[in-house]
Amino acid sequence: MSDLDLNTLSKLDETTKSELNTFIQQETARAKVQTSVTQFTDMCFKKCITSVQDGNLNREEENCVSNCLNRFLDTNIKIVNLLQSLPK
């Protein structure tokens, strides 16, 4: 697939430009979410996993990771709900 240049983009009709813009916004949002999940997973791992001996988590580590990830999910849900309730 070749790169799009400004000349090519300027030749697109408005509907296609709008669809392309929407696609880019969605992919950017998806990338941001993926980055957040990766960073949060890394943070929870560093906080909760004290040693890797046999490839299994002990009960404390399991609980810590579960609580950490649940707080992340709860926080994200609240933020999304808040953002959706804001006037546009």
N, CA, C and O of each residue as an XYZ file, in Angstrom:
352
protein
N       0.851     -1.174      0.000
C       0.000      0.000      0.000
C       0.895      1.234      0.000
O       1.858      1.308      0.762
N       0.580      2.186     -0.841
C       1.401      3.381     -0.939
C       0.913      4.453      0.026
O      -0.235      4.443      0.470
N       1.813      5.372      0.336
C       1.456      6.489      1.210
C       0.567      7.470      0.463
O       0.717      7.667     -0.743
N      -0.350      8.075      1.185
C      -1.195      9.115      0.618
C      -0.479     10.450      0.760
O       0.040     10.770      1.829
N      -0.452     11.218     -0.305
C       0.126     12.547     -0.183
C      -0.998     13.578     -0.210
O      -2.154     13.248     -0.475
N      -0.642     14.825      0.068
C      -1.656     15.877      0.133
C      -2.381     16.054     -1.191
O      -3.573     16.361     -1.204
N      -1.691     15.868     -2.290
C      -2.311     16.006     -3.608
C      -3.412     14.956     -3.796
O      -4.496     15.263     -4.293
N      -3.124     13.736     -3.400
C      -4.118     12.659     -3.505
C      -5.303     12.940     -2.592
O      -6.455     12.774     -2.992
N      -5.016     13.366     -1.360
C      -6.090     13.659     -0.419
C      -6.984     14.801     -0.896
O      -8.196     14.777     -0.679
N      -6.397     15.783     -1.535
C      -7.183     16.930     -1.995
C      -8.149     16.542     -3.114
O      -9.120     17.257     -3.361
N      -7.903     15.436     -3.786
C      -8.766     14.988     -4.878
C      -9.962     14.155     -4.397
O     -10.855     13.839     -5.183
N      -9.976     13.804     -3.117
C     -11.074     12.996     -2.588
C     -12.329     13.843     -2.424
O     -12.255     15.039     -2.141
N     -13.481     13.204     -2.607
C     -14.732     13.929     -2.392
C     -14.960     14.088     -0.885
O     -14.311     13.425     -0.077
N     -15.887     14.973     -0.520
C     -16.107     15.314      0.890
C     -16.552     14.118      1.722
O     -16.144     13.979      2.875
N     -17.383     13.257      1.148
C     -17.846     12.074      1.879
C     -16.674     11.167      2.219
O     -16.567     10.678      3.344
N     -15.803     10.945      1.255
C     -14.631     10.093      1.477
C     -13.693     10.732      2.495
O     -13.143     10.040      3.351
N     -13.508     12.044      2.408
C     -12.661     12.747      3.377
C     -13.230     12.586      4.783
O     -12.491     12.348      5.738
N     -14.542     12.717      4.897
C     -15.189     12.577      6.194
C     -15.023     11.162      6.736
O     -14.718     10.979      7.915
N     -15.221     10.171      5.889
C     -15.063      8.778      6.299
C     -13.617      8.490      6.706
O     -13.373      7.793      7.692
N     -12.675      9.018      5.958
C     -11.263      8.835      6.274
C     -10.916      9.497      7.598
O     -10.182      8.930      8.407
N     -11.439     10.689      7.820
C     -11.202     11.400      9.073
C     -11.773     10.623     10.258
O     -11.123     10.503     11.296
N     -12.980     10.101     10.103
C     -13.601      9.297     11.160
C     -12.767      8.057     11.446
O     -12.540      7.710     12.606
N     -12.314      7.397     10.401
C     -11.482      6.205     10.558
C     -10.196      6.529     11.312
O      -9.800      5.792     12.215
N      -9.552      7.619     10.946
C      -8.299      8.018     11.599
C      -8.546      8.332     13.070
O      -7.745      7.951     13.925
N      -9.649      9.025     13.378
C      -9.976      9.340     14.771
C     -10.222      8.066     15.575
O      -9.774      7.953     16.716
N     -10.929      7.115     14.984
C     -11.207      5.856     15.675
C      -9.925      5.070     15.930
O      -9.732      4.522     17.015
N      -9.056      5.018     14.933
C      -7.797      4.290     15.091
C      -6.883      4.973     16.109
O      -6.176      4.302     16.862
N      -6.898      6.292     16.130
C      -6.107      7.033     17.114
C      -6.624      6.756     18.518
O      -5.841      6.540     19.442
N      -7.936      6.764     18.675
C      -8.538      6.465     19.983
C      -8.212      5.042     20.407
O      -7.898      4.794     21.571
N      -8.284      4.116     19.473
C      -7.975      2.716     19.771
C      -6.515      2.574     20.209
O      -6.215      1.839     21.150
N      -5.624      3.266     19.536
C      -4.203      3.214     19.899
C      -3.969      3.798     21.289
O      -3.159      3.275     22.055
N      -4.676      4.879     21.618
C      -4.534      5.485     22.951
C      -5.022      4.525     24.034
O      -4.386      4.392     25.080
N      -6.140      3.862     23.787
C      -6.661      2.892     24.755
C      -5.666      1.753     24.927
O      -5.383      1.336     26.050
N      -5.137      1.252     23.820
C      -4.167      0.153     23.889
C      -2.927      0.572     24.664
O      -2.398     -0.212     25.453
N      -2.459      1.789     24.452
C      -1.304      2.294     25.189
C      -1.612      2.381     26.673
O      -0.784      2.005     27.503
N      -2.800      2.875     27.016
C      -3.199      2.963     28.420
C      -3.267      1.590     29.067
O      -2.797      1.410     30.191
N      -3.840      0.634     28.377
C      -3.955     -0.724     28.920
C      -2.562     -1.314     29.144
O      -2.306     -1.942     30.172
N      -1.678     -1.111     28.191
C      -0.319     -1.630     28.320
C       0.403     -0.991     29.506
O       1.054     -1.681     30.291
N       0.284      0.319     29.627
C       0.933      1.012     30.740
C       0.355      0.577     32.079
O       1.093      0.381     33.045
N      -0.966      0.426     32.136
C      -1.591      0.036     33.392
C      -1.252     -1.402     33.757
O      -1.021     -1.709     34.926
N      -1.221     -2.279     32.771
C      -0.835     -3.666     33.013
C       0.585     -3.729     33.556
O       0.870     -4.478     34.490
N       1.468     -2.943     32.967
C       2.855     -2.891     33.423
C       2.922     -2.392     34.868
O       3.648     -2.952     35.689
N       2.161     -1.337     35.174
C       2.142     -0.797     36.525
C       1.633     -1.830     37.527
O       2.224     -2.009     38.592
N       0.532     -2.512     37.188
C      -0.030     -3.528     38.085
C       0.960     -4.683     38.275
O       1.110     -5.205     39.380
N       1.621     -5.068     37.207
C       2.597     -6.155     37.299
C       3.727     -5.768     38.254
O       4.103     -6.544     39.133
N       4.262     -4.556     38.071
C       5.367     -4.111     38.920
C       4.925     -3.977     40.377
O       5.700     -4.247     41.294
N       3.685     -3.562     40.581
C       3.174     -3.377     41.944
C       2.895     -4.715     42.619
O       3.165     -4.872     43.810
N       2.365     -5.668     41.885
C       1.810     -6.879     42.486
C       2.708     -8.112     42.426
O       2.653     -8.958     43.318
N       3.516     -8.223     41.406
C       4.302     -9.446     41.226
C       5.660     -9.253     41.871
O       6.479     -8.458     41.410
N       5.886     -9.995     42.948
C       7.127     -9.820     43.702
C       8.238    -10.738     43.221
O       9.417    -10.404     43.338
N       7.871    -11.886     42.683
C       8.888    -12.804     42.156
C       8.244    -13.715     41.127
O       7.045    -13.986     41.170
N       9.058    -14.171     40.217
C       8.587    -15.126     39.214
C       9.452    -16.369     39.387
O      10.574    -16.453     38.886
N       8.880    -17.343     40.124
C       9.676    -18.535     40.419
C       9.244    -19.733     39.586
O      10.063    -20.351     38.906
N       7.979    -20.055     39.638
C       7.519    -21.253     38.938
C       6.519    -20.936     37.824
O       5.886    -21.838     37.276
N       6.382    -19.669     37.499
C       5.460    -19.280     36.435
C       4.024    -19.136     36.893
O       3.135    -18.889     36.078
N       3.785    -19.289     38.192
C       2.441    -19.158     38.739
C       2.399    -18.011     39.739
O       3.393    -17.702     40.396
N       1.232    -17.389     39.841
C       1.040    -16.336     40.825
C       0.559    -16.947     42.134
O      -0.214    -17.905     42.135
N       1.022    -16.386     43.248
C       0.476    -16.844     44.517
C      -0.849    -16.109     44.757
O      -1.220    -15.222     43.988
N      -1.549    -16.480     45.817
C      -2.880    -15.926     46.081
C      -2.835    -14.400     46.263
O      -3.699    -13.692     45.744
N      -1.846    -13.898     46.987
C      -1.724    -12.454     47.199
C      -1.518    -11.716     45.878
O      -2.120    -10.669     45.642
N      -0.671    -12.266     45.030
C      -0.407    -11.633     43.731
C      -1.660    -11.642     42.862
O      -1.965    -10.651     42.198
N      -2.380    -12.749     42.866
C      -3.626    -12.843     42.096
C      -4.622    -11.788     42.549
O      -5.214    -11.091     41.726
N      -4.806    -11.672     43.870
C      -5.742    -10.689     44.410
C      -5.300     -9.268     44.070
O      -6.123     -8.434     43.694
N      -4.025     -8.997     44.200
C      -3.505     -7.666     43.919
C      -3.727     -7.295     42.444
O      -4.206     -6.202     42.143
N      -3.381     -8.199     41.540
C      -3.560     -7.935     40.113
C      -5.034     -7.741     39.792
O      -5.397     -6.833     39.044
N      -5.878     -8.589     40.355
C      -7.315     -8.487     40.109
C      -7.854     -7.143     40.593
O      -8.583     -6.468     39.865
N      -7.502     -6.756     41.810
C      -7.959     -5.470     42.349
C      -7.419     -4.297     41.541
O      -8.140     -3.338     41.266
N      -6.173     -4.378     41.172
C      -5.542     -3.301     40.404
C      -6.250     -3.118     39.057
O      -6.586     -1.998     38.673
N      -6.470     -4.213     38.356
C      -7.123     -4.129     37.046
C      -8.587     -3.714     37.170
O      -9.101     -2.988     36.320
N      -9.261     -4.173     38.232
C     -10.652     -3.761     38.435
C     -10.756     -2.265     38.695
O     -11.674     -1.614     38.198
N      -9.828     -1.714     39.467
C      -9.822     -0.256     39.690
C      -9.618      0.482     38.376
O     -10.256      1.504     38.123
N      -8.730     -0.040     37.544
C      -8.484      0.564     36.230
C      -9.754      0.555     35.389
O     -10.119      1.574     34.802
N     -10.426     -0.588     35.329
C     -11.644     -0.699     34.520
C     -12.750      0.194     35.077
O     -13.422      0.890     34.316
N     -12.943      0.184     36.382
C     -13.967      1.034     36.993
C     -13.704      2.508     36.706
O     -14.624      3.259     36.381
N     -12.453      2.911     36.828
C     -12.085      4.301     36.564
C     -12.350      4.666     35.118
O     -12.897      5.732     34.831
N     -11.969      3.792     34.211
C     -12.200      4.075     32.786
C     -13.677      4.167     32.451
O     -14.081      5.019     31.659
N     -14.482      3.304     33.040
C     -15.922      3.346     32.794
C     -16.501      4.668     33.281
O     -17.320      5.279     32.595
N     -16.080      5.109     34.459
C     -16.570      6.382     34.989
C     -16.141      7.554     34.110
O     -16.921      8.476     33.877
N     -14.917      7.518     33.629
C     -14.426      8.596     32.757
C     -15.203      8.619     31.449
O     -15.604      9.686     30.984
N     -15.417      7.459     30.856
C     -16.171      7.390     29.597
C     -17.586      7.908     29.804
O     -18.092      8.682     28.992
N     -18.225      7.484     30.890
C     -19.591      7.947     31.176
C     -19.632      9.456     31.370
O     -20.543     10.127     30.886
N     -18.646      9.984     32.079
C     -18.570     11.420     32.288
C     -18.392     12.175     30.967
O     -19.059     13.178     30.714
N     -17.482     11.672     30.135
C     -17.238     12.335     28.849
C     -18.459     12.271     27.940
O     -18.735     13.216     27.201
N     -19.188     11.162     27.992
C     -20.380     11.030     27.173
C     -21.499     11.947     27.654
O     -22.355     12.339     26.861
N     -21.506     12.294     28.930
C     -22.566     13.147     29.455
C     -22.297     14.632     29.235
O     -23.191     15.458     29.422
N     -21.071     14.977     28.838
C     -20.739     16.376     28.592
C     -21.439     16.875     27.326
O     -21.578     16.121     26.362
N     -21.879     18.135     27.316
C     -22.483     18.673     26.098
C     -21.463     18.743     24.974
O     -20.280     19.000     25.199
N     -21.936     18.512     23.782
C     -21.017     18.509     22.636
C     -20.999     19.825     21.938
O     -20.280     19.993     20.954
